[in-house]
Amino acid sequence: MPDPARDLAGYGPTPPDPQWPGGARLALSIVVNVEEGAELSVASGDERNEAIPESGQLIQGAPDPCMESHFAYGARVGLWRVLGVLDAYGAKATFSSCGRAVAHTPALAAAPAARGHEVSAHGWRWEMHAGMEEATERAVIAKTVATLAEHAGARPVGWHTKSASSVNTRRLLIEEGGFLYDSDCYDDDLPRLVPGAGRPHVVLPYAFDTNDMRFRPGAGFNHAEDFSRYCIAAFDRLMQEGGRMMSVGLHLRTIGRPGRIAGLEQFLDHVARAGEAVWVARRMDIARHWLARSG
């Protein structure tokens, strides 16, 4: 049987009224994942290369400059293209950033922060934490916080682990003392508080379907319109229901490509037509709102 502590019931048929600011029917969170330079790479001194490189070829036991070049596109070009589109629509996003990426290329955090975007934490390396020793994970969290604070001008208050977190991750974030939220769940359309945490901590669900990661070969998206059509369909449904939160995941090296960026523009065009019925917000603002409404 599943662990009794695992909540499969959730809010059920009567979810709480989120009371979004201005009476908005939907809170929209745009998350830009910043991973360029944090991907596993033998050339960076890591134990192996990324298992799913952008090139479709798997190289292990030797440096893989092809894989590194695919990631580099996000830092060299994608960052500026994505920032330009967000600026054009006045949309504030959360840049979920790996510490090592920012340590190597500070503009990855400094430029979004200067434009009013949130810089949150996405681990040190771009790696899952499942099975990580507690002392190691605690040190990884501390190193990531310090690096992002240095280059973004403010410490991160949000965290998202690549893939699987460890059994200790959420507790360690709460114990660290400066985090408002984590996004290590995919099971709801509304935030929630962690019960019995000792201090307020919000879980903000994330999503892998409304996400440009589906441009990977065989994952479902081929054209820019595939991304925008799917995200618009999800947006319209949640707007119809009302009282929901929606996450859209982006990656600099993915949506930042010239043949894909129109998908983000098409989606933001659609969002703009909803006017004040949608609250486009950074994740830290959603977390703070949830804490305030929860008393």
PDB file of C-alpha atoms in Angstrom:
ATOM      1  CA  MET A   1       0.000   0.000   0.000  1.00  0.00           C
ATOM      2  CA  PRO A   2       1.130   3.593  -0.551  1.00  0.00           C
ATOM      3  CA  ASP A   3       2.637   5.459   2.386  1.00  0.00           C
ATOM      4  CA  PRO A   4      -0.277   6.683   4.564  1.00  0.00           C
ATOM      5  CA  ALA A   5       1.296  10.148   4.514  1.00  0.00           C
ATOM      6  CA  ARG A   6       0.872  10.323   0.738  1.00  0.00           C
ATOM      7  CA  ASP A   7      -2.094  12.556  -0.089  1.00  0.00           C
ATOM      8  CA  LEU A   8      -3.897  11.288  -3.170  1.00  0.00           C
ATOM      9  CA  ALA A   9      -7.184  13.018  -2.327  1.00  0.00           C
ATOM     10  CA  GLY A  10      -5.998  16.604  -2.523  1.00  0.00           C
ATOM     11  CA  TYR A  11      -8.622  19.325  -2.432  1.00  0.00           C
ATOM     12  CA  GLY A  12     -11.248  17.085  -4.017  1.00  0.00           C
ATOM     13  CA  PRO A  13     -14.313  18.525  -5.789  1.00  0.00           C
ATOM     14  CA  THR A  14     -14.343  21.743  -3.730  1.00  0.00           C
ATOM     15  CA  PRO A  15     -10.906  23.386  -3.990  1.00  0.00           C
ATOM     16  CA  PRO A  16     -10.370  26.575  -1.985  1.00  0.00           C
ATOM     17  CA  ASP A  17     -10.877  29.992  -3.525  1.00  0.00           C
ATOM     18  CA  PRO A  18      -7.356  31.304  -4.120  1.00  0.00           C
ATOM     19  CA  GLN A  19      -8.594  34.906  -4.057  1.00  0.00           C
ATOM     20  CA  TRP A  20      -6.108  35.953  -6.708  1.00  0.00           C
ATOM     21  CA  PRO A  21      -5.333  39.699  -6.764  1.00  0.00           C
ATOM     22  CA  GLY A  22      -7.808  41.864  -8.638  1.00  0.00           C
ATOM     23  CA  GLY A  23     -10.322  39.054  -8.820  1.00  0.00           C
ATOM     24  CA  ALA A  24      -8.298  37.238 -11.486  1.00  0.00           C
ATOM     25  CA  ARG A  25      -9.607  33.812 -12.497  1.00  0.00           C
ATOM     26  CA  LEU A  26      -6.149  32.356 -13.058  1.00  0.00           C
ATOM     27  CA  ALA A  27      -2.598  32.827 -11.788  1.00  0.00           C
ATOM     28  CA  LEU A  28      -0.101  32.197 -14.596  1.00  0.00           C
ATOM     29  CA  SER A  29       3.502  31.350 -13.718  1.00  0.00           C
ATOM     30  CA  ILE A  30       6.106  31.414 -16.489  1.00  0.00           C
ATOM     31  CA  VAL A  31       9.243  29.513 -15.482  1.00  0.00           C
ATOM     32  CA  VAL A  32      12.452  29.885 -17.490  1.00  0.00           C
ATOM     33  CA  ASN A  33      14.931  27.126 -16.654  1.00  0.00           C
ATOM     34  CA  VAL A  34      18.576  28.247 -16.678  1.00  0.00           C
ATOM     35  CA  GLU A  35      20.873  25.215 -16.962  1.00  0.00           C
ATOM     36  CA  GLU A  36      23.591  26.206 -19.447  1.00  0.00           C
ATOM     37  CA  GLY A  37      26.958  25.279 -17.975  1.00  0.00           C
ATOM     38  CA  ALA A  38      25.410  23.200 -15.193  1.00  0.00           C
ATOM     39  CA  GLU A  39      24.731  20.159 -17.377  1.00  0.00           C
ATOM     40  CA  LEU A  40      26.843  17.115 -16.548  1.00  0.00           C
ATOM     41  CA  SER A  41      29.999  17.249 -18.619  1.00  0.00           C
ATOM     42  CA  VAL A  42      33.253  15.320 -18.490  1.00  0.00           C
ATOM     43  CA  ALA A  43      34.977  18.463 -19.722  1.00  0.00           C
ATOM     44  CA  SER A  44      33.691  20.287 -16.616  1.00  0.00           C
ATOM     45  CA  GLY A  45      35.129  17.608 -14.350  1.00  0.00           C
ATOM     46  CA  ASP A  46      31.891  15.679 -13.885  1.00  0.00           C
ATOM     47  CA  GLU A  47      31.701  11.901 -13.692  1.00  0.00           C
ATOM     48  CA  ARG A  48      29.793  11.641 -16.972  1.00  0.00           C
ATOM     49  CA  ASN A  49      28.109  13.601 -19.738  1.00  0.00           C
ATOM     50  CA  GLU A  50      24.404  14.288 -19.968  1.00  0.00           C
ATOM     51  CA  ALA A  51      22.494  11.082 -20.669  1.00  0.00           C
ATOM     52  CA  ILE A  52      20.058  12.765 -23.069  1.00  0.00           C
ATOM     53  CA  PRO A  53      22.140  15.249 -25.063  1.00  0.00           C
ATOM     54  CA  GLU A  54      20.469  17.656 -27.464  1.00  0.00           C
ATOM     55  CA  SER A  55      22.311  16.064 -30.382  1.00  0.00           C
ATOM     56  CA  GLY A  56      20.650  12.677 -29.891  1.00  0.00           C
ATOM     57  CA  GLN A  57      24.049  10.979 -29.558  1.00  0.00           C
ATOM     58  CA  LEU A  58      25.351   9.602 -26.262  1.00  0.00           C
ATOM     59  CA  ILE A  59      29.058  10.153 -25.640  1.00  0.00           C
ATOM     60  CA  GLN A  60      30.549   8.876 -22.404  1.00  0.00           C
ATOM     61  CA  GLY A  61      34.107   8.588 -21.151  1.00  0.00           C
ATOM     62  CA  ALA A  62      35.271  11.562 -23.208  1.00  0.00           C
ATOM     63  CA  PRO A  63      34.382  15.251 -23.546  1.00  0.00           C
ATOM     64  CA  ASP A  64      31.359  15.975 -25.728  1.00  0.00           C
ATOM     65  CA  PRO A  65      31.795  19.410 -27.335  1.00  0.00           C
ATOM     66  CA  CYS A  66      28.695  18.846 -29.481  1.00  0.00           C
ATOM     67  CA  MET A  67      26.463  18.495 -26.410  1.00  0.00           C
ATOM     68  CA  GLU A  68      28.125  21.486 -24.735  1.00  0.00           C
ATOM     69  CA  SER A  69      27.533  23.602 -27.837  1.00  0.00           C
ATOM     70  CA  HIS A  70      23.808  22.830 -27.816  1.00  0.00           C
ATOM     71  CA  PHE A  71      23.561  24.011 -24.203  1.00  0.00           C
ATOM     72  CA  ALA A  72      25.724  27.065 -24.948  1.00  0.00           C
ATOM     73  CA  TYR A  73      23.118  28.334 -27.425  1.00  0.00           C
ATOM     74  CA  GLY A  74      20.807  29.098 -24.516  1.00  0.00           C
ATOM     75  CA  ALA A  75      23.345  31.328 -22.785  1.00  0.00           C
ATOM     76  CA  ARG A  76      24.743  32.989 -25.906  1.00  0.00           C
ATOM     77  CA  VAL A  77      21.485  33.622 -27.799  1.00  0.00           C
ATOM     78  CA  GLY A  78      18.394  32.150 -26.157  1.00  0.00           C
ATOM     79  CA  LEU A  79      18.645  34.260 -22.997  1.00  0.00           C
ATOM     80  CA  TRP A  80      18.413  37.519 -24.897  1.00  0.00           C
ATOM     81  CA  ARG A  81      15.690  36.325 -27.253  1.00  0.00           C
ATOM     82  CA  VAL A  82      13.489  35.100 -24.392  1.00  0.00           C
ATOM     83  CA  LEU A  83      14.086  38.265 -22.349  1.00  0.00           C
ATOM     84  CA  GLY A  84      13.112  40.349 -25.367  1.00  0.00           C
ATOM     85  CA  VAL A  85       9.790  38.533 -25.780  1.00  0.00           C
ATOM     86  CA  LEU A  86       8.963  38.756 -22.067  1.00  0.00           C
ATOM     87  CA  ASP A  87       9.800  42.472 -22.107  1.00  0.00           C
ATOM     88  CA  ALA A  88       7.592  43.016 -25.156  1.00  0.00           C
ATOM     89  CA  TYR A  89       4.584  41.589 -23.314  1.00  0.00           C
ATOM     90  CA  GLY A  90       5.411  43.021 -19.901  1.00  0.00           C
ATOM     91  CA  ALA A  91       5.412  39.487 -18.475  1.00  0.00           C
ATOM     92  CA  LYS A  92       7.425  38.823 -15.342  1.00  0.00           C
ATOM     93  CA  ALA A  93       8.800  35.304 -15.024  1.00  0.00           C
ATOM     94  CA  THR A  94      10.729  33.119 -12.617  1.00  0.00           C
ATOM     95  CA  PHE A  95      14.198  32.179 -13.853  1.00  0.00           C
ATOM     96  CA  SER A  96      14.866  28.817 -12.201  1.00  0.00           C
ATOM     97  CA  SER A  97      18.646  28.869 -12.188  1.00  0.00           C
ATOM     98  CA  CYS A  98      21.398  26.346 -11.559  1.00  0.00           C
ATOM     99  CA  GLY A  99      24.161  27.740  -9.389  1.00  0.00           C
ATOM    100  CA  ARG A 100      27.030  26.497 -11.527  1.00  0.00           C
ATOM    101  CA  ALA A 101      25.499  28.020 -14.655  1.00  0.00           C
ATOM    102  CA  VAL A 102      25.305  31.423 -12.973  1.00  0.00           C
ATOM    103  CA  ALA A 103      28.773  31.136 -11.417  1.00  0.00           C
ATOM    104  CA  HIS A 104      30.220  30.603 -14.899  1.00  0.00           C
ATOM    105  CA  THR A 105      28.054  33.177 -16.712  1.00  0.00           C
ATOM    106  CA  PRO A 106      26.731  35.751 -14.208  1.00  0.00           C
ATOM    107  CA  ALA A 107      24.551  37.462 -16.826  1.00  0.00           C
ATOM    108  CA  LEU A 108      22.242  34.452 -16.705  1.00  0.00           C
ATOM    109  CA  ALA A 109      21.010  35.753 -13.343  1.00  0.00           C
ATOM    110  CA  ALA A 110      21.999  39.410 -13.438  1.00  0.00           C
ATOM    111  CA  ALA A 111      20.126  40.242 -16.653  1.00  0.00           C
ATOM    112  CA  PRO A 112      16.768  38.730 -15.605  1.00  0.00           C
ATOM    113  CA  ALA A 113      17.051  40.272 -12.136  1.00  0.00           C
ATOM    114  CA  ALA A 114      17.721  43.709 -13.619  1.00  0.00           C
ATOM    115  CA  ARG A 115      14.451  43.415 -15.570  1.00  0.00           C
ATOM    116  CA  GLY A 116      12.410  42.542 -12.507  1.00  0.00           C
ATOM    117  CA  HIS A 117      12.215  38.787 -12.966  1.00  0.00           C
ATOM    118  CA  GLU A 118      12.627  36.389 -10.058  1.00  0.00           C
ATOM    119  CA  VAL A 119      15.814  34.327  -9.871  1.00  0.00           C
ATOM    120  CA  SER A 120      15.051  31.072  -8.042  1.00  0.00           C
ATOM    121  CA  ALA A 121      17.184  28.005  -7.339  1.00  0.00           C
ATOM    122  CA  HIS A 122      17.425  24.941  -9.583  1.00  0.00           C
ATOM    123  CA  GLY A 123      20.250  23.134  -7.807  1.00  0.00           C
ATOM    124  CA  TRP A 124      24.002  23.557  -8.280  1.00  0.00           C
ATOM    125  CA  ARG A 125      24.508  21.119 -11.122  1.00  0.00           C
ATOM    126  CA  TRP A 126      21.588  20.157 -13.355  1.00  0.00           C
ATOM    127  CA  GLU A 127      21.009  16.842 -11.630  1.00  0.00           C
ATOM    128  CA  MET A 128      18.419  14.974  -9.630  1.00  0.00           C
ATOM    129  CA  HIS A 129      18.899  14.746  -5.877  1.00  0.00           C
ATOM    130  CA  ALA A 130      17.385  11.305  -5.310  1.00  0.00           C
ATOM    131  CA  GLY A 131      19.835   9.244  -3.278  1.00  0.00           C
ATOM    132  CA  MET A 132      22.079  12.202  -2.481  1.00  0.00           C
ATOM    133  CA  GLU A 133      23.666  12.077   0.972  1.00  0.00           C
ATOM    134  CA  GLU A 134      22.060  14.540   3.377  1.00  0.00           C
ATOM    135  CA  ALA A 135      25.288  16.391   4.184  1.00  0.00           C
ATOM    136  CA  THR A 136      26.099  16.703   0.498  1.00  0.00           C
ATOM    137  CA  GLU A 137      22.637  18.001  -0.330  1.00  0.00           C
ATOM    138  CA  ARG A 138      22.748  20.528   2.490  1.00  0.00           C
ATOM    139  CA  ALA A 139      26.040  21.846   1.121  1.00  0.00           C
ATOM    140  CA  VAL A 140      24.656  21.949  -2.437  1.00  0.00           C
ATOM    141  CA  ILE A 141      21.692  24.039  -1.284  1.00  0.00           C
ATOM    142  CA  ALA A 142      23.945  26.458   0.614  1.00  0.00           C
ATOM    143  CA  LYS A 143      26.351  26.861  -2.319  1.00  0.00           C
ATOM    144  CA  THR A 144      23.503  27.483  -4.742  1.00  0.00           C
ATOM    145  CA  VAL A 145      21.904  30.093  -2.488  1.00  0.00           C
ATOM    146  CA  ALA A 146      25.175  31.965  -2.024  1.00  0.00           C
ATOM    147  CA  THR A 147      25.985  32.047  -5.731  1.00  0.00           C
ATOM    148  CA  LEU A 148      22.558  33.204  -6.869  1.00  0.00           C
ATOM    149  CA  ALA A 149      22.436  35.854  -4.134  1.00  0.00           C
ATOM    150  CA  GLU A 150      25.798  37.209  -5.282  1.00  0.00           C
ATOM    151  CA  HIS A 151      24.866  37.580  -8.938  1.00  0.00           C
ATOM    152  CA  ALA A 152      21.119  38.303  -8.772  1.00  0.00           C
ATOM    153  CA  GLY A 153      21.358  40.825  -5.944  1.00  0.00           C
ATOM    154  CA  ALA A 154      18.929  38.921  -3.715  1.00  0.00           C
ATOM    155  CA  ARG A 155      18.888  35.411  -2.279  1.00  0.00           C
ATOM    156  CA  PRO A 156      16.535  32.904  -3.923  1.00  0.00           C
ATOM    157  CA  VAL A 157      13.314  32.116  -2.050  1.00  0.00           C
ATOM    158  CA  GLY A 158      12.195  29.269  -4.331  1.00  0.00           C
ATOM    159  CA  TRP A 159      13.636  25.883  -5.260  1.00  0.00           C
ATOM    160  CA  HIS A 160      13.012  23.274  -7.930  1.00  0.00           C
ATOM    161  CA  THR A 161      14.991  20.044  -8.244  1.00  0.00           C
ATOM    162  CA  LYS A 162      15.700  18.564 -11.649  1.00  0.00           C
ATOM    163  CA  SER A 163      13.657  15.372 -11.874  1.00  0.00           C
ATOM    164  CA  ALA A 164      13.482  13.568  -8.525  1.00  0.00           C
ATOM    165  CA  SER A 165      14.237  15.295  -5.248  1.00  0.00           C
ATOM    166  CA  SER A 166      15.638  13.302  -2.333  1.00  0.00           C
ATOM    167  CA  VAL A 167      13.624  12.211   0.681  1.00  0.00           C
ATOM    168  CA  ASN A 168      15.332  15.053   2.556  1.00  0.00           C
ATOM    169  CA  THR A 169      15.116  17.935   0.076  1.00  0.00           C
ATOM    170  CA  ARG A 170      11.992  19.689   1.337  1.00  0.00           C
ATOM    171  CA  ARG A 171      13.007  19.352   4.980  1.00  0.00           C
ATOM    172  CA  LEU A 172      16.459  20.746   4.216  1.00  0.00           C
ATOM    173  CA  LEU A 173      14.942  23.717   2.380  1.00  0.00           C
ATOM    174  CA  ILE A 174      12.708  24.455   5.359  1.00  0.00           C
ATOM    175  CA  GLU A 175      15.599  24.085   7.786  1.00  0.00           C
ATOM    176  CA  GLU A 176      17.732  26.440   5.673  1.00  0.00           C
ATOM    177  CA  GLY A 177      15.307  29.158   6.723  1.00  0.00           C
ATOM    178  CA  GLY A 178      15.154  31.440   3.716  1.00  0.00           C
ATOM    179  CA  PHE A 179      12.921  29.573   1.298  1.00  0.00           C
ATOM    180  CA  LEU A 180       9.261  30.459   0.861  1.00  0.00           C
ATOM    181  CA  TYR A 181       8.433  27.627  -1.531  1.00  0.00           C
ATOM    182  CA  ASP A 182       9.546  24.702  -3.589  1.00  0.00           C
ATOM    183  CA  SER A 183       8.150  23.398  -6.886  1.00  0.00           C
ATOM    184  CA  ASP A 184       9.003  19.730  -6.425  1.00  0.00           C
ATOM    185  CA  CYS A 185       5.532  18.423  -7.215  1.00  0.00           C
ATOM    186  CA  TYR A 186       3.309  17.988 -10.260  1.00  0.00           C
ATOM    187  CA  ASP A 187       0.041  16.886  -8.669  1.00  0.00           C
ATOM    188  CA  ASP A 188      -2.328  19.855  -8.551  1.00  0.00           C
ATOM    189  CA  ASP A 189      -3.522  23.103 -10.104  1.00  0.00           C
ATOM    190  CA  LEU A 190      -3.290  25.014  -6.818  1.00  0.00           C
ATOM    191  CA  PRO A 191      -0.595  25.645  -4.209  1.00  0.00           C
ATOM    192  CA  ARG A 192      -0.695  24.203  -0.715  1.00  0.00           C
ATOM    193  CA  LEU A 193       1.090  24.594   2.608  1.00  0.00           C
ATOM    194  CA  VAL A 194       3.338  21.885   4.035  1.00  0.00           C
ATOM    195  CA  PRO A 195       1.620  20.647   7.202  1.00  0.00           C
ATOM    196  CA  GLY A 196       3.601  20.495  10.425  1.00  0.00           C
ATOM    197  CA  ALA A 197       6.688  22.074   8.884  1.00  0.00           C
ATOM    198  CA  GLY A 198       7.429  24.310  11.848  1.00  0.00           C
ATOM    199  CA  ARG A 199       7.477  27.383   9.601  1.00  0.00           C
ATOM    200  CA  PRO A 200       5.262  28.360   6.647  1.00  0.00           C
ATOM    201  CA  HIS A 201       6.344  26.676   3.431  1.00  0.00           C
ATOM    202  CA  VAL A 202       4.383  26.647   0.175  1.00  0.00           C
ATOM    203  CA  VAL A 203       4.386  23.918  -2.455  1.00  0.00           C
ATOM    204  CA  LEU A 204       3.809  25.422  -5.906  1.00  0.00           C
ATOM    205  CA  PRO A 205       3.001  22.684  -8.439  1.00  0.00           C
ATOM    206  CA  TYR A 206       4.972  22.646 -11.667  1.00  0.00           C
ATOM    207  CA  ALA A 207       4.068  20.978 -14.988  1.00  0.00           C
ATOM    208  CA  PHE A 208       5.832  18.943 -17.649  1.00  0.00           C
ATOM    209  CA  ASP A 209       3.014  19.056 -20.220  1.00  0.00           C
ATOM    210  CA  THR A 210       2.782  22.839 -20.700  1.00  0.00           C
ATOM    211  CA  ASN A 211       6.531  22.812 -21.156  1.00  0.00           C
ATOM    212  CA  ASP A 212       8.883  23.284 -24.079  1.00  0.00           C
ATOM    213  CA  MET A 213      10.751  20.129 -23.004  1.00  0.00           C
ATOM    214  CA  ARG A 214       8.257  18.379 -25.281  1.00  0.00           C
ATOM    215  CA  PHE A 215      10.266  19.652 -28.262  1.00  0.00           C
ATOM    216  CA  ARG A 216      12.711  16.819 -27.580  1.00  0.00           C
ATOM    217  CA  PRO A 217      12.620  14.142 -30.311  1.00  0.00           C
ATOM    218  CA  GLY A 218       9.507  12.028 -29.950  1.00  0.00           C
ATOM    219  CA  ALA A 219       8.110  14.075 -27.053  1.00  0.00           C
ATOM    220  CA  GLY A 220       5.193  15.622 -28.943  1.00  0.00           C
ATOM    221  CA  PHE A 221       6.103  19.141 -30.122  1.00  0.00           C
ATOM    222  CA  ASN A 222       7.651  19.769 -33.525  1.00  0.00           C
ATOM    223  CA  HIS A 223       6.482  23.242 -34.528  1.00  0.00           C
ATOM    224  CA  ALA A 224       6.094  26.480 -32.607  1.00  0.00           C
ATOM    225  CA  GLU A 225       2.341  26.143 -33.036  1.00  0.00           C
ATOM    226  CA  ASP A 226       2.370  22.782 -31.233  1.00  0.00           C
ATOM    227  CA  PHE A 227       3.597  24.514 -28.088  1.00  0.00           C
ATOM    228  CA  SER A 228       1.216  27.478 -28.342  1.00  0.00           C
ATOM    229  CA  ARG A 229      -1.851  25.352 -29.192  1.00  0.00           C
ATOM    230  CA  TYR A 230      -1.320  23.055 -26.245  1.00  0.00           C
ATOM    231  CA  CYS A 231      -0.621  25.865 -23.777  1.00  0.00           C
ATOM    232  CA  ILE A 232      -3.604  27.875 -25.047  1.00  0.00           C
ATOM    233  CA  ALA A 233      -5.867  24.844 -24.633  1.00  0.00           C
ATOM    234  CA  ALA A 234      -4.723  24.410 -21.029  1.00  0.00           C
ATOM    235  CA  PHE A 235      -5.061  28.143 -20.377  1.00  0.00           C
ATOM    236  CA  ASP A 236      -8.601  28.294 -21.760  1.00  0.00           C
ATOM    237  CA  ARG A 237      -9.728  25.299 -19.723  1.00  0.00           C
ATOM    238  CA  LEU A 238      -8.307  26.682 -16.481  1.00  0.00           C
ATOM    239  CA  MET A 239      -9.803  30.092 -17.196  1.00  0.00           C
ATOM    240  CA  GLN A 240     -13.173  28.435 -17.741  1.00  0.00           C
ATOM    241  CA  GLU A 241     -12.932  26.610 -14.411  1.00  0.00           C
ATOM    242  CA  GLY A 242     -11.549  29.632 -12.552  1.00  0.00           C
ATOM    243  CA  GLY A 243      -9.615  29.667  -9.308  1.00  0.00           C
ATOM    244  CA  ARG A 244      -6.598  27.814 -10.665  1.00  0.00           C
ATOM    245  CA  MET A 245      -2.860  28.192 -11.202  1.00  0.00           C
ATOM    246  CA  MET A 246      -1.021  27.373 -14.421  1.00  0.00           C
ATOM    247  CA  SER A 247       2.710  26.820 -14.932  1.00  0.00           C
ATOM    248  CA  VAL A 248       4.460  27.132 -18.293  1.00  0.00           C
ATOM    249  CA  GLY A 249       8.018  25.784 -18.440  1.00  0.00           C
ATOM    250  CA  LEU A 250      10.638  27.190 -20.802  1.00  0.00           C
ATOM    251  CA  HIS A 251      14.319  26.506 -21.463  1.00  0.00           C
ATOM    252  CA  LEU A 252      16.681  29.067 -22.958  1.00  0.00           C
ATOM    253  CA  ARG A 253      18.241  26.588 -25.392  1.00  0.00           C
ATOM    254  CA  THR A 254      14.839  25.247 -26.464  1.00  0.00           C
ATOM    255  CA  ILE A 255      12.154  27.926 -26.818  1.00  0.00           C
ATOM    256  CA  GLY A 256      14.979  30.380 -27.562  1.00  0.00           C
ATOM    257  CA  ARG A 257      15.530  28.840 -31.001  1.00  0.00           C
ATOM    258  CA  PRO A 258      14.291  31.017 -33.889  1.00  0.00           C
ATOM    259  CA  GLY A 259      11.847  28.404 -35.158  1.00  0.00           C
ATOM    260  CA  ARG A 260      10.235  27.976 -31.731  1.00  0.00           C
ATOM    261  CA  ILE A 261      10.103  31.436 -30.148  1.00  0.00           C
ATOM    262  CA  ALA A 262       6.913  32.278 -32.038  1.00  0.00           C
ATOM    263  CA  GLY A 263       5.162  29.649 -29.929  1.00  0.00           C
ATOM    264  CA  LEU A 264       5.825  31.729 -26.820  1.00  0.00           C
ATOM    265  CA  GLU A 265       4.718  34.894 -28.605  1.00  0.00           C
ATOM    266  CA  GLN A 266       1.485  33.273 -29.782  1.00  0.00           C
ATOM    267  CA  PHE A 267       0.715  32.075 -26.274  1.00  0.00           C
ATOM    268  CA  LEU A 268       1.430  35.470 -24.698  1.00  0.00           C
ATOM    269  CA  ASP A 269      -0.741  37.139 -27.362  1.00  0.00           C
ATOM    270  CA  HIS A 270      -3.606  34.919 -26.249  1.00  0.00           C
ATOM    271  CA  VAL A 271      -2.930  35.600 -22.565  1.00  0.00           C
ATOM    272  CA  ALA A 272      -2.881  39.353 -23.178  1.00  0.00           C
ATOM    273  CA  ARG A 273      -6.409  39.210 -24.587  1.00  0.00           C
ATOM    274  CA  ALA A 274      -7.654  37.914 -21.221  1.00  0.00           C
ATOM    275  CA  GLY A 275      -6.704  41.220 -19.608  1.00  0.00           C
ATOM    276  CA  GLU A 276      -7.111  41.461 -15.851  1.00  0.00           C
ATOM    277  CA  ALA A 277      -8.810  38.071 -15.701  1.00  0.00           C
ATOM    278  CA  VAL A 278      -5.331  36.532 -15.536  1.00  0.00           C
ATOM    279  CA  TRP A 279      -2.591  37.361 -13.033  1.00  0.00           C
ATOM    280  CA  VAL A 280       0.824  36.792 -14.618  1.00  0.00           C
ATOM    281  CA  ALA A 281       3.059  36.493 -11.587  1.00  0.00           C
ATOM    282  CA  ARG A 282       6.459  35.409 -10.415  1.00  0.00           C
ATOM    283  CA  ARG A 283       6.373  32.282  -8.293  1.00  0.00           C
ATOM    284  CA  MET A 284       7.565  34.114  -5.202  1.00  0.00           C
ATOM    285  CA  ASP A 285       4.585  36.474  -5.542  1.00  0.00           C
ATOM    286  CA  ILE A 286       2.193  33.537  -5.794  1.00  0.00           C
ATOM    287  CA  ALA A 287       3.799  31.945  -2.724  1.00  0.00           C
ATOM    288  CA  ARG A 288       3.536  35.164  -0.732  1.00  0.00           C
ATOM    289  CA  HIS A 289      -0.087  35.564  -1.748  1.00  0.00           C
ATOM    290  CA  TRP A 290      -0.865  31.988  -0.683  1.00  0.00           C
ATOM    291  CA  LEU A 291       0.763  32.551   2.695  1.00  0.00           C
ATOM    292  CA  ALA A 292      -1.179  35.785   3.209  1.00  0.00           C
ATOM    293  CA  ARG A 293      -4.566  34.247   2.293  1.00  0.00           C
ATOM    294  CA  SER A 294      -3.858  31.251   4.498  1.00  0.00           C
ATOM    295  CA  GLY A 295      -3.405  33.492   7.526  1.00  0.00           C
TER     296      GLY A 295
END
